Short mmCIF file of C-alpha atoms in Angstrom, two decimals:
data_model
loop_
_atom_site.label_atom_id
_atom_site.label_comp_id
_atom_site.label_asym_id
_atom_site.label_seq_id
_atom_site.Cartn_x
_atom_site.Cartn_y
_atom_site.Cartn_z
CA MET M 1 -0.18 -0.18 -0.16
CA SER M 2 1.25 3.50 -0.21
CA PRO M 3 2.70 5.43 2.85
CA GLN M 4 -0.38 7.45 3.09
CA ALA M 5 -2.55 4.14 3.71
CA ALA M 6 -0.48 2.59 5.99
CA PRO M 7 -2.99 0.92 8.77
CA ALA M 8 0.11 1.06 11.20
CA THR M 9 3.46 2.77 12.01
CA ASP M 10 5.39 2.88 14.77
CA SER M 11 6.05 6.13 15.86
CA GLN M 12 9.64 5.56 16.36
CA ALA M 13 10.54 4.46 13.22
CA PRO M 14 14.33 5.18 12.49
CA SER M 15 15.51 7.25 9.71
CA THR M 16 18.84 6.39 9.56
CA PRO M 17 20.54 3.44 9.17
CA ARG M 18 21.00 2.01 13.10
CA SER M 19 22.93 -1.48 12.77
CA GLY M 20 24.28 -3.86 10.26
CA LEU M 21 20.86 -5.55 9.88
CA ASP M 22 19.64 -2.61 9.01
CA ARG M 23 22.07 -1.47 6.63
CA PHE M 24 21.79 -4.61 4.79
CA PHE M 25 17.69 -4.85 4.16
CA LYS M 26 17.71 -0.99 4.29
CA ILE M 27 15.06 -1.19 6.81
CA SER M 28 15.34 2.59 7.57
CA GLU M 29 15.79 3.69 4.07
CA ARG M 30 12.63 2.32 3.49
CA GLY M 31 10.54 3.26 6.45
CA SER M 32 10.24 0.65 8.42
CA SER M 33 11.74 -1.21 11.78
CA PRO M 34 12.66 -4.53 12.67
CA LEU M 35 9.45 -4.62 14.66
CA ARG M 36 7.28 -4.05 11.62
CA GLU M 37 9.11 -6.73 9.92
CA ILE M 38 8.85 -9.13 12.38
CA ARG M 39 4.51 -8.98 12.74
CA GLY M 40 4.58 -8.26 8.85
CA GLY M 41 6.70 -12.11 8.82
CA LEU M 42 4.14 -13.43 11.06
CA ALA M 43 1.19 -12.15 9.03
CA THR M 44 2.28 -13.29 5.92
CA PHE M 45 3.09 -16.74 7.61
CA PHE M 46 -0.35 -17.16 8.80
CA ALA M 47 -2.08 -16.09 5.70
CA MET M 48 -0.08 -18.83 3.70
CA ALA M 49 0.03 -21.73 6.32
CA TYR M 50 -3.12 -23.25 4.41
CA ILE M 51 -0.67 -24.53 1.76
CA VAL M 52 0.97 -26.93 4.52
CA VAL M 53 -2.45 -28.50 4.21
CA LEU M 54 -3.53 -27.59 0.49
CA ASN M 55 -0.64 -28.78 -1.55
CA PRO M 56 -0.33 -32.40 -0.76
CA ILE M 57 -4.45 -32.59 -0.63
CA ILE M 58 -4.24 -31.52 -4.50
CA LEU M 59 -0.89 -33.42 -5.68
CA GLY M 60 -1.75 -36.51 -3.17
CA SER M 61 -5.03 -36.86 -4.67
CA ALA M 62 -4.17 -37.36 -8.24
CA HIS M 63 -2.95 -40.18 -9.89
CA ASP M 64 -0.23 -40.78 -12.93
CA LYS M 65 -0.79 -42.80 -15.85
CA TYR M 66 0.22 -45.90 -14.02
CA GLU M 67 -2.42 -45.00 -10.75
CA GLN M 68 0.27 -44.20 -8.46
CA GLN M 69 0.51 -41.56 -6.09
CA LEU M 70 2.24 -39.34 -3.95
CA SER M 71 2.62 -39.66 -0.20
CA GLN M 72 0.78 -37.12 2.06
CA PRO M 73 3.50 -36.99 4.70
CA GLN M 74 6.10 -36.57 2.10
CA LEU M 75 4.55 -34.01 0.62
CA VAL M 76 3.86 -31.93 3.59
CA THR M 77 7.36 -32.12 4.13
CA ALA M 78 8.60 -31.35 -0.02
CA THR M 79 5.97 -28.38 0.58
CA VAL M 80 7.17 -27.16 3.97
CA LEU M 81 10.87 -27.40 3.25
CA VAL M 82 10.96 -25.61 -0.43
CA ALA M 83 8.90 -22.86 0.83
CA ALA M 84 10.92 -22.16 4.11
CA VAL M 85 14.56 -22.32 1.39
CA MET M 86 13.27 -20.05 -0.85
CA THR M 87 11.66 -17.50 1.04
CA ILE M 88 14.26 -16.78 2.89
CA LEU M 89 16.36 -16.83 -0.15
CA MET M 90 14.17 -14.28 -1.21
CA GLY M 91 14.56 -12.33 1.79
CA LEU M 92 18.27 -12.20 1.37
CA ILE M 93 18.97 -11.78 -2.32
CA GLY M 94 15.93 -10.04 -3.20
CA ASN M 95 15.32 -7.99 0.31
CA MET M 96 11.32 -8.17 -0.70
CA PRO M 97 8.72 -8.96 1.54
CA LEU M 98 7.78 -11.81 -0.86
CA ALA M 99 7.10 -15.22 0.26
CA LEU M 100 7.24 -18.17 -1.86
CA ALA M 101 5.30 -21.82 -1.75
CA ALA M 102 3.72 -24.07 -4.15
CA GLY M 103 1.82 -22.38 -6.83
CA LEU M 104 -2.01 -22.90 -6.36
CA GLY M 105 -3.08 -23.18 -10.04
CA ILE M 106 0.02 -24.91 -11.33
CA ASN M 107 -0.21 -27.54 -8.82
CA ALA M 108 -3.51 -28.43 -9.89
CA MET M 109 -2.47 -28.22 -13.52
CA VAL M 110 0.78 -30.41 -12.61
CA ALA M 111 -1.85 -33.23 -10.88
CA PHE M 112 -4.68 -33.28 -13.21
CA GLN M 113 -3.24 -32.41 -16.78
CA ILE M 114 -0.06 -33.63 -17.01
CA ALA M 115 0.50 -36.45 -14.31
CA PRO M 116 -2.10 -38.52 -15.90
CA GLN M 117 -0.03 -38.82 -19.27
CA THR M 118 3.49 -39.81 -17.37
CA THR M 119 4.68 -40.69 -14.18
CA TRP M 120 5.52 -38.31 -11.36
CA ASP M 121 8.81 -37.98 -12.08
CA GLU M 122 8.09 -37.11 -15.39
CA ALA M 123 5.59 -34.87 -14.51
CA MET M 124 8.10 -33.05 -12.21
CA GLY M 125 10.56 -32.92 -14.67
CA LEU M 126 8.73 -30.64 -16.81
CA VAL M 127 8.17 -28.28 -13.78
CA VAL M 128 12.12 -28.71 -13.64
CA LEU M 129 12.26 -27.61 -17.12
CA GLU M 130 9.84 -25.10 -16.97
CA GLY M 131 11.78 -23.06 -14.21
CA ILE M 132 15.13 -23.24 -16.29
CA GLY M 133 13.49 -21.56 -18.97
CA LEU M 134 12.07 -18.68 -16.23
CA LEU M 135 15.87 -18.62 -15.21
CA ILE M 136 17.50 -18.47 -18.95
CA LEU M 137 14.89 -15.54 -19.11
CA ALA M 138 15.67 -13.88 -15.60
CA ALA M 139 19.38 -14.53 -16.52
CA THR M 140 19.61 -12.89 -20.01
CA GLY M 141 17.24 -9.77 -18.64
CA LEU M 142 14.31 -10.50 -20.77
CA ARG M 143 12.39 -11.48 -18.13
CA GLU M 144 12.89 -8.11 -16.48
CA ALA M 145 12.75 -6.19 -19.88
CA ILE M 146 9.10 -7.49 -20.34
CA MET M 147 7.83 -6.35 -16.71
CA ASN M 148 9.52 -2.84 -17.43
CA ALA M 149 8.13 -2.68 -20.43
CA ILE M 150 4.58 -2.91 -18.95
CA PRO M 151 3.35 0.40 -19.12
CA LEU M 152 2.09 2.23 -15.69
CA VAL M 153 -1.48 2.22 -16.13
CA LEU M 154 -1.19 -1.86 -16.75
CA LYS M 155 0.86 -2.42 -13.74
CA GLN M 156 -1.73 0.07 -11.72
CA ALA M 157 -4.48 -2.48 -12.94
CA ILE M 158 -2.34 -5.07 -11.91
CA GLY M 159 -2.28 -4.25 -8.30
CA VAL M 160 -5.91 -3.16 -8.06
CA GLY M 161 -6.83 -6.45 -9.84
CA ILE M 162 -4.90 -8.28 -7.41
CA GLY M 163 -6.72 -6.90 -4.52
CA LEU M 164 -10.00 -8.02 -5.62
CA PHE M 165 -7.98 -11.34 -6.08
CA VAL M 166 -7.33 -11.86 -3.07
CA THR M 167 -10.54 -10.76 -1.22
CA LEU M 168 -12.16 -13.41 -3.43
CA VAL M 169 -9.50 -16.21 -2.10
CA GLY M 170 -9.99 -15.06 1.46
CA LEU M 171 -13.67 -14.82 1.15
CA VAL M 172 -13.88 -18.49 -0.52
CA SER M 173 -11.15 -20.04 1.69
CA ALA M 174 -13.25 -18.51 4.87
CA GLY M 175 -16.37 -20.24 3.02
CA VAL M 176 -18.13 -16.68 3.27
CA VAL M 177 -18.02 -17.34 -0.53
CA THR M 178 -19.15 -20.74 -2.47
CA ARG M 179 -19.86 -22.33 -5.22
CA VAL M 180 -23.58 -22.98 -6.61
CA PRO M 181 -23.89 -26.56 -7.60
CA ASP M 182 -24.27 -27.28 -10.77
CA LYS M 183 -27.38 -29.46 -9.97
CA VAL M 184 -29.61 -26.98 -9.54
CA ASN M 185 -29.32 -25.02 -12.66
CA SER M 186 -28.56 -22.07 -12.02
CA THR M 187 -27.12 -18.83 -13.74
CA VAL M 188 -25.68 -17.83 -10.61
CA PRO M 189 -22.30 -19.24 -10.30
CA VAL M 190 -21.62 -18.23 -6.46
CA ALA M 191 -23.20 -17.05 -3.29
CA LEU M 192 -23.50 -16.25 -0.10
CA GLY M 193 -22.00 -19.25 2.53
CA SER M 194 -24.38 -22.24 2.56
CA GLY M 195 -27.36 -21.41 0.74
CA GLY M 196 -27.56 -18.05 0.62
CA THR M 197 -26.66 -17.54 4.60
CA LEU M 198 -24.19 -17.09 6.54
CA GLN M 199 -23.94 -20.38 8.91
CA GLY M 200 -22.35 -21.94 12.17
CA TRP M 201 -19.53 -20.47 14.17
CA PRO M 202 -16.99 -20.72 12.02
CA ALA M 203 -18.50 -17.64 10.30
CA VAL M 204 -19.23 -15.89 13.09
CA VAL M 205 -15.24 -16.14 13.66
CA PHE M 206 -14.77 -14.35 10.35
CA CYS M 207 -16.70 -12.01 10.69
CA PHE M 208 -15.34 -10.86 14.14
CA GLY M 209 -12.14 -10.81 12.77
CA LEU M 210 -13.15 -8.67 10.04
CA VAL M 211 -14.78 -6.62 12.04
CA LEU M 212 -12.09 -5.99 14.46
CA THR M 213 -9.39 -5.83 11.74
CA PHE M 214 -11.11 -2.88 9.85
CA VAL M 215 -11.54 -1.22 13.55
CA LEU M 216 -7.71 -2.16 14.30
CA VAL M 217 -6.80 -0.35 10.63
CA VAL M 218 -8.70 3.03 10.71
CA ARG M 219 -7.63 3.26 14.36
CA LYS M 220 -4.04 3.27 13.16
CA VAL M 221 -3.17 0.67 15.88
CA PRO M 222 0.50 -0.79 15.26
CA GLY M 223 -0.05 -4.83 14.30
CA ALA M 224 -3.50 -4.09 13.65
CA ILE M 225 -3.74 -7.01 10.99
CA LEU M 226 -1.46 -9.48 13.49
CA ILE M 227 -3.80 -8.71 16.41
CA GLY M 228 -6.37 -9.64 14.43
CA MET M 229 -5.75 -12.95 13.56
CA VAL M 230 -4.38 -13.83 16.92
CA ALA M 231 -7.87 -12.35 18.16
CA SER M 232 -9.79 -14.96 15.57
CA THR M 233 -7.85 -17.48 16.02
CA VAL M 234 -8.23 -17.65 20.41
CA LEU M 235 -11.78 -16.99 19.46
CA ALA M 236 -11.87 -20.49 17.00
CA VAL M 237 -10.06 -22.48 19.61
CA ILE M 238 -12.61 -21.28 22.67
CA VAL M 239 -15.40 -21.86 20.00
CA HIS M 240 -14.61 -25.18 18.90
CA GLN M 241 -13.86 -26.79 22.52
CA ALA M 242 -17.23 -24.82 23.90
CA ALA M 243 -19.61 -25.72 21.25
CA GLY M 244 -17.70 -29.15 20.27
CA LEU M 245 -17.62 -28.76 16.87
CA ASP M 246 -16.44 -30.96 14.51
CA LYS M 247 -13.00 -30.69 11.81
CA ALA M 248 -15.14 -30.60 8.92
CA ALA M 249 -16.85 -27.49 10.08
CA TRP M 250 -13.68 -25.30 9.66
CA GLY M 251 -12.69 -26.87 6.03
CA LEU M 252 -9.15 -28.10 5.66
CA THR M 253 -7.80 -26.87 8.98
CA ALA M 254 -9.59 -26.69 12.80
CA PRO M 255 -8.14 -25.15 15.54
CA GLU M 256 -6.84 -28.02 17.26
CA ALA M 257 -3.51 -29.49 17.50
CA ASP M 258 -3.04 -32.81 16.73
CA GLY M 259 0.15 -33.34 19.05
CA VAL M 260 2.79 -31.29 18.53
CA VAL M 261 5.64 -32.89 16.59
CA ASP M 262 5.63 -34.65 13.27
CA THR M 263 8.64 -36.38 12.14
CA PRO M 264 9.56 -34.93 8.66
CA ASP M 265 10.00 -37.38 5.77
CA PHE M 266 12.34 -36.31 2.40
CA GLY M 267 11.42 -39.12 0.63
CA LEU M 268 10.48 -37.28 -2.41
CA ILE M 269 13.25 -35.41 -2.73
CA GLY M 270 15.11 -35.67 -6.07
CA ASN M 271 12.54 -37.80 -7.43
CA VAL M 272 13.09 -36.37 -10.92
CA ASP M 273 13.12 -37.36 -14.19
CA LEU M 274 14.05 -34.53 -16.88
CA PHE M 275 13.25 -35.46 -20.09
CA GLY M 276 11.42 -38.66 -19.64
CA ALA M 277 8.36 -37.05 -20.50
CA PHE M 278 9.02 -36.45 -24.15
CA GLY M 279 9.33 -39.71 -24.96
CA ARG M 280 6.10 -40.67 -23.17
CA VAL M 281 3.83 -38.12 -24.59
CA GLY M 282 5.83 -36.83 -27.70
CA PHE M 283 8.22 -33.95 -28.19
CA ILE M 284 5.00 -31.30 -29.17
CA THR M 285 2.79 -32.17 -26.27
CA ALA M 286 5.63 -32.13 -23.78
CA SER M 287 6.82 -28.59 -25.13
CA LEU M 288 2.96 -27.31 -24.86
CA LEU M 289 3.06 -28.35 -21.06
CA ILE M 290 5.91 -26.64 -20.36
CA PHE M 291 5.17 -23.56 -22.18
CA THR M 292 1.98 -23.72 -20.79
CA LEU M 293 3.66 -24.29 -17.19
CA LEU M 294 5.93 -21.23 -17.64
CA LEU M 295 3.63 -18.65 -19.41
CA SER M 296 1.47 -19.25 -16.17
CA ASN M 297 4.29 -19.01 -13.42
CA PHE M 298 5.92 -16.25 -15.26
CA PHE M 299 2.66 -13.87 -15.30
CA ASP M 300 1.50 -14.88 -11.74
CA GLY M 301 4.70 -14.03 -10.57
CA MET M 302 5.12 -10.52 -12.26
CA GLY M 303 1.74 -9.65 -11.25
CA THR M 304 1.90 -10.70 -7.71
CA ILE M 305 5.66 -9.22 -7.86
CA ILE M 306 4.05 -5.85 -9.19
CA GLY M 307 1.21 -5.93 -7.12
CA VAL M 308 2.52 -6.77 -3.75
CA SER M 309 5.58 -4.12 -4.33
CA ARG M 310 3.41 -1.30 -5.02
CA GLU M 311 1.08 -1.97 -2.23
CA ALA M 312 4.11 -1.64 -0.51
CA GLY M 313 5.02 1.92 -1.88
CA LEU M 314 8.44 0.51 -3.48
CA LEU M 315 8.07 1.00 -7.02
CA ASP M 316 9.99 4.04 -7.93
CA LYS M 317 8.78 6.89 -10.18
CA GLN M 318 8.83 4.95 -13.52
CA GLY M 319 6.80 2.10 -11.38
CA LYS M 320 9.63 -0.29 -11.89
CA VAL M 321 10.47 -2.59 -8.88
CA PRO M 322 13.84 -2.39 -6.94
CA ASN M 323 16.39 -5.49 -7.48
CA LEU M 324 13.84 -6.88 -10.03
CA GLY M 325 16.64 -9.00 -11.67
CA ARG M 326 17.42 -10.84 -8.28
CA ILE M 327 13.84 -11.34 -7.64
CA LEU M 328 12.99 -12.72 -10.69
CA THR M 329 16.05 -15.19 -10.29
CA VAL M 330 15.27 -16.43 -6.82
CA GLU M 331 11.50 -16.92 -7.91
CA SER M 332 12.68 -19.00 -11.12
CA VAL M 333 15.12 -21.31 -9.06
CA GLY M 334 11.99 -21.54 -6.58
CA ALA M 335 10.12 -23.20 -9.93
CA ILE M 336 13.12 -25.74 -10.06
CA ALA M 337 13.36 -26.48 -6.35
CA GLY M 338 9.56 -26.92 -6.36
CA GLY M 339 9.66 -29.77 -9.26
CA GLY M 340 12.78 -31.27 -7.91
CA ALA M 341 11.57 -31.44 -4.53
CA SER M 342 7.92 -33.05 -6.17
CA ALA M 343 6.23 -29.83 -4.49
CA SER M 344 5.15 -28.27 -7.69
CA SER M 345 6.16 -24.95 -8.91
CA ASN M 346 6.95 -22.84 -6.30
CA THR M 347 6.10 -18.92 -7.06
CA VAL M 348 5.40 -15.56 -5.24
CA PHE M 349 2.69 -16.17 -3.22
CA VAL M 350 -0.30 -13.31 -3.19
CA GLU M 351 -0.92 -13.68 0.66
CA SER M 352 2.44 -11.42 0.73
CA SER M 353 0.23 -8.53 0.82
CA ALA M 354 -0.95 -9.44 4.24
CA GLY M 355 2.99 -8.82 5.58
CA VAL M 356 2.88 -5.72 3.70
CA GLY M 357 -0.21 -4.64 4.71
CA GLU M 358 1.57 -4.86 8.53
CA GLY M 359 4.15 -3.07 8.02
CA ALA M 360 7.03 -5.20 5.97
CA ARG M 361 8.99 -3.55 3.45
CA THR M 362 12.36 -5.48 3.27
CA GLY M 363 13.51 -9.15 3.54
CA LEU M 364 13.96 -9.53 6.91
CA ALA M 365 10.19 -10.47 7.27
CA ASN M 366 10.83 -13.23 4.53
CA LEU M 367 13.31 -14.50 7.56
CA VAL M 368 10.16 -14.41 10.03
CA THR M 369 7.89 -16.65 7.37
CA GLY M 370 10.64 -18.57 6.00
CA GLY M 371 12.04 -19.10 9.51
CA LEU M 372 8.34 -20.53 10.53
CA PHE M 373 8.05 -22.69 7.72
CA ALA M 374 11.51 -24.59 8.86
CA LEU M 375 10.03 -24.77 12.08
CA ALA M 376 6.76 -26.37 10.61
CA LEU M 377 9.15 -29.22 9.45
CA LEU M 378 9.18 -30.34 13.12
CA PHE M 379 5.94 -28.42 14.31
CA THR M 380 3.47 -29.29 11.41
CA PRO M 381 0.31 -29.54 13.62
CA LEU M 382 0.97 -26.30 15.23
CA ALA M 383 1.38 -24.59 11.81
CA LYS M 384 -2.19 -26.02 11.01
CA LEU M 385 -3.81 -24.64 14.04
CA VAL M 386 -4.97 -21.61 12.52
CA PRO M 387 -8.27 -22.00 10.65
CA ALA M 388 -8.91 -19.98 7.59
CA GLN M 389 -11.60 -18.23 8.97
CA ALA M 390 -9.38 -16.52 11.20
CA ALA M 391 -6.14 -16.03 8.94
CA THR M 392 -8.25 -15.03 5.40
CA PRO M 393 -9.90 -11.22 6.90
CA ALA M 394 -6.26 -9.89 6.76
CA LEU M 395 -6.25 -10.83 2.85
CA VAL M 396 -9.88 -9.16 2.36
CA VAL M 397 -8.71 -6.04 4.63
CA VAL M 398 -5.34 -5.77 2.62
CA GLY M 399 -7.69 -5.88 -0.09
CA ALA M 400 -9.53 -3.20 0.20
CA LEU M 401 -6.48 -1.11 0.93
CA MET M 402 -5.05 -2.29 -2.84
CA MET M 403 -8.32 -0.98 -4.24
CA THR M 404 -7.23 2.59 -3.47
CA GLN M 405 -4.75 2.52 -6.58
CA ILE M 406 -7.74 2.49 -8.64
CA ARG M 407 -7.97 6.13 -8.35
CA HIS M 408 -4.81 6.56 -10.41
CA ILE M 409 -6.00 5.20 -13.27
CA GLU M 410 -6.97 7.44 -16.43
CA TRP M 411 -10.42 6.42 -16.97
CA ASP M 412 -11.38 9.34 -19.02
CA ASP M 413 -9.40 7.52 -21.73
CA MET M 414 -10.66 4.68 -23.01
CA THR M 415 -7.70 2.96 -24.87
CA VAL M 416 -6.15 2.68 -21.46
CA ALA M 417 -9.42 2.44 -19.51
CA ALA M 418 -10.51 -0.68 -21.21
CA PRO M 419 -7.86 -2.62 -20.96
CA ALA M 420 -7.11 -1.69 -17.09
CA PHE M 421 -11.03 -2.90 -16.37
CA VAL M 422 -10.53 -6.00 -18.18
CA THR M 423 -7.39 -6.97 -16.11
CA ILE M 424 -9.18 -5.74 -12.94
CA ALA M 425 -12.06 -8.18 -13.51
CA LEU M 426 -11.15 -11.07 -15.36
CA MET M 427 -8.54 -11.79 -12.22
CA PRO M 428 -11.29 -12.45 -9.56
CA PHE M 429 -13.97 -13.28 -12.28
CA THR M 430 -11.64 -15.99 -13.26
CA TYR M 431 -9.71 -17.07 -10.34
CA SER M 432 -6.43 -16.29 -12.66
CA ILE M 433 -3.90 -13.82 -12.20
CA THR M 434 -2.11 -14.69 -15.91
CA THR M 435 -5.81 -14.44 -17.21
CA GLY M 436 -6.53 -10.61 -16.01
CA ILE M 437 -3.06 -9.71 -17.20
CA GLY M 438 -3.13 -11.72 -20.58
CA ALA M 439 -6.51 -9.88 -21.51
CA GLY M 440 -5.49 -6.65 -20.29
CA PHE M 441 -2.62 -6.66 -22.51
CA ILE M 442 -4.27 -8.21 -25.71
CA LEU M 443 -7.05 -5.45 -25.80
CA TYR M 444 -4.19 -2.12 -24.89
CA VAL M 445 -2.54 -3.40 -27.91
CA VAL M 446 -5.72 -3.53 -29.92
CA LEU M 447 -7.17 -0.70 -28.93
CA ARG M 448 -3.98 1.45 -29.10
CA SER M 449 -3.28 0.46 -32.65
CA ALA M 450 -7.26 1.80 -33.27
CA VAL M 451 -6.19 5.16 -32.67
CA GLY M 452 -3.04 4.89 -34.57
CA LYS M 453 -0.64 4.69 -31.84
CA ALA M 454 0.49 1.35 -32.70
CA ARG M 455 4.18 2.96 -32.76
CA GLU M 456 4.36 4.05 -28.98
CA ILE M 457 3.52 0.33 -28.20
CA PRO M 458 6.85 -1.44 -26.68
CA VAL M 459 8.36 -4.21 -29.53
CA LEU M 460 8.30 -6.45 -26.16
CA LEU M 461 4.60 -5.94 -25.41
CA TRP M 462 3.64 -7.40 -28.68
CA ILE M 463 5.48 -10.26 -28.60
CA VAL M 464 4.19 -11.00 -25.21
CA SER M 465 0.57 -10.12 -26.08
CA ALA M 466 1.06 -12.50 -29.56
CA LEU M 467 2.16 -15.26 -26.68
CA PHE M 468 -1.08 -14.87 -24.90
CA VAL M 469 -3.23 -15.39 -27.92
CA VAL M 470 -1.16 -18.59 -28.58
CA HIS M 471 -2.30 -19.31 -24.50
CA PHE M 472 -5.76 -18.64 -24.84
CA ALA M 473 -5.98 -20.06 -28.08
CA ILE M 474 -4.35 -23.75 -26.94
CA ASP M 475 -6.95 -25.79 -27.70
CA PRO M 476 -7.73 -25.69 -31.07
CA ILE M 477 -3.91 -25.32 -31.40
CA GLU M 478 -3.58 -28.71 -30.23
CA GLN M 479 -6.24 -29.80 -32.50
CA VAL M 480 -5.09 -28.58 -35.64
CA LEU M 481 -1.12 -30.10 -34.37
CA GLY M 482 -3.16 -33.58 -33.54
CA VAL M 483 -1.84 -33.59 -30.02
CA LYS M 484 -4.94 -33.79 -28.82
#
C-alpha cells in the first residue's frame, strides 16, 4: 500500500541506519523498523500456512499414468521445506517481503493435466524444465525487460486486480463465498455461505476477525492485522471446544493441534526425470505443457511482484521494482526447487500482501516467514492450528487497501481504461492473475493501435500479447497439431 494508506506505523521508526542489520535490509531507508518486519513476517506466514495442508491434498489426490499416488507425509515435508528455503533466499537476495510456496493453479495443472499422461517423476521433470526456462529469461534480462515494458496504467490495474483477487481468495477460503452446485441449474455461479446465508460458528469467527481488523486499521493501531489474526484464532479455539464442533466444520484446518511434533519425511526430494515425458507423450505435447506452465508461472509471479511492491510503496517513479533481476532469479529457482522436491513449482505468494499490510517493507520479514516454515517441518500440527476463518480476514482488509490504487488510472481515456478494467475484472472472475494480465495486454495493444498509436507500444508488449493469443487459443492449436 502507499505510505499514506498504511494501517499501522511505529511512531519511532528509525530514519537512519542504526545497525548492520538495518543497513543490509535497508530497513530505515524504506521507512520501516525491525518490529514492523517481524509483525509482517508473522502475518504472511499465518495467511499462507494453509498451503501446508492444501498442496499435499491437491497433489496427493491425483494419480499418474500408472495409478501411482504421492505420499501425503512426504508431500507435507516437500511443501514446507521448499517454501522455507525459497522464502529465506528471497529475503536475503531480493530483499523484498515476497514469500514463496507451491503455486495454486500450477499444482492443479501438474496433478490433473500432466501427471495422468506421465509418471510423477516425469511430471516434476517438466516443472524443473519450466523453471530452467524462467531462469534463462531472468538471467538474460528478458523477463525484467518485459516487466519494465508494461505501461504504468496496466501495472496500476494489476495491483487493483490482485486486491480483488486476494479478497475473493479470502472469502472463498473462509466459506463466506461458495460455489452454487450445477445441479440446481442456476445461472448464479457463487453465493453467500451455505444456501445464501452464513451458517455456523466458523462464520462468526470470520466476521469477528474482519470487523475487528478493520476497526484496528482505521484506529491506526500498530499490528492491526496480526492482532486480528491472533484474536480470531483465540476465539476459534474457544468456540471449537465450547461448541464441540467437528473438524470438518472449519474446512481444511481446525483450531486444534493433533499433537505437537511430526517427523519430516524427505522421501520425495530429488525424484525427477527431466526428459522422460518427451518420450512418453511426444516432443510437441511435452513442449506445449512446458509452455503453459511457464506462461502461467511467469505472469502469476510478475503480477504478484508488481501488485505487492506497489502496495508497499516500493516502486520507483517509472513504476519499476527494486532489485527486480534478483527477485526474478530467486523466483525462477523456486520453480526448479519445487519440481525437484515434487512439491510443484514454487512462486511468489499473493498472501505476502498480508505482511505488507502489517508494515513489512524488506526481506527481513521473509526471514521470519521462512523461519516459521522451517519450524513447521517439525511442528506441522501447530502450523495448522490457525483456521482459514481466522487468517483470511487479513486478505479481505488488504484487498480493500489495494483497491485505493484505482484512483491513479486515467478513466477518461478508454484506450487505457478498458484494458485496465478487463485486467481488474478477469483476475477475480476467472480466479487467475495470468488471465487478467493476458486479456489486458491484448486489449491494450488492439485499442492503442486502433487510434493510431501502434508505434508507441513497446515491441516486447507486442510479442507477449501474441504469446497470450496462443495461450488462450491453445485448445484449437492442439487440435490442429493433432496432439489432443
